[in-house]
Amino acid sequence: MKHTLQINASFDRPDLLQHMVEQLADTHTDNVLAGTIGEWLPVETSSTETYVSGTVSFGDDQSDKVNMPFITRFLFTCLHDKNQPYHLHWAASFN
């Protein structure tokens, strides 16, 4: 018999975390966005590592749900093009 297990993770204050990461990326000083190569548009990247806290929830239904707090390191990568500010595009956990 197969059982479905539902796993969810949520960050504490995700809006504040996204803003902080984008601001850190904006302090990146390399300016490689000087021109284009043919039809290619340059995109600059900036990554930062920081600790993140939140809650992982897992269980097969609401009555058996387990909530576990976590603190772990994440690598965040922001991208921007010539006319836009940095925007958070992806994150990866180191654990």
PDB file of N, CA, C and O in Angstrom, residues 21 24 34 51 69 80 94:
ATOM      1  N   VAL A  21      19.123  39.971   0.147  1.00  0.00           N
ATOM      2  CA  VAL A  21      19.969  39.313  -0.847  1.00  0.00           C
ATOM      3  C   VAL A  21      20.125  40.190  -2.088  1.00  0.00           C
ATOM      4  O   VAL A  21      21.222  40.332  -2.625  1.00  0.00           O
ATOM      5  N   LEU A  24      22.554  42.990  -1.272  1.00  0.00           N
ATOM      6  CA  LEU A  24      23.930  42.493  -1.272  1.00  0.00           C
ATOM      7  C   LEU A  24      24.442  42.321  -2.698  1.00  0.00           C
ATOM      8  O   LEU A  24      25.586  42.647  -3.002  1.00  0.00           O
ATOM      9  N   ALA A  34      28.732  46.283 -20.609  1.00  0.00           N
ATOM     10  CA  ALA A  34      29.053  47.416 -21.469  1.00  0.00           C
ATOM     11  C   ALA A  34      28.410  47.326 -22.849  1.00  0.00           C
ATOM     12  O   ALA A  34      28.041  48.327 -23.425  1.00  0.00           O
ATOM     13  N   TYR A  51      22.837  32.420   6.169  1.00  0.00           N
ATOM     14  CA  TYR A  51      22.023  31.491   6.947  1.00  0.00           C
ATOM     15  C   TYR A  51      20.559  31.893   6.853  1.00  0.00           C
ATOM     16  O   TYR A  51      20.230  33.082   6.829  1.00  0.00           O
ATOM     17  N   PRO A  69      11.559  23.317  13.093  1.00  0.00           N
ATOM     18  CA  PRO A  69      12.307  24.520  12.713  1.00  0.00           C
ATOM     19  C   PRO A  69      13.689  24.141  12.187  1.00  0.00           C
ATOM     20  O   PRO A  69      14.247  23.109  12.545  1.00  0.00           O
ATOM     21  N   HIS A  80      20.941  40.289 -13.260  1.00  0.00           N
ATOM     22  CA  HIS A  80      20.373  41.527 -13.790  1.00  0.00           C
ATOM     23  C   HIS A  80      20.951  41.789 -15.163  1.00  0.00           C
ATOM     24  O   HIS A  80      22.034  41.328 -15.521  1.00  0.00           O
ATOM     25  N   PHE A  94      22.771  24.170   1.316  1.00  0.00           N
ATOM     26  CA  PHE A  94      24.038  23.425   1.431  1.00  0.00           C
ATOM     27  C   PHE A  94      23.876  22.167   2.258  1.00  0.00           C
ATOM     28  O   PHE A  94      24.807  21.406   2.422  1.00  0.00           O
TER      29      PHE A  94
END
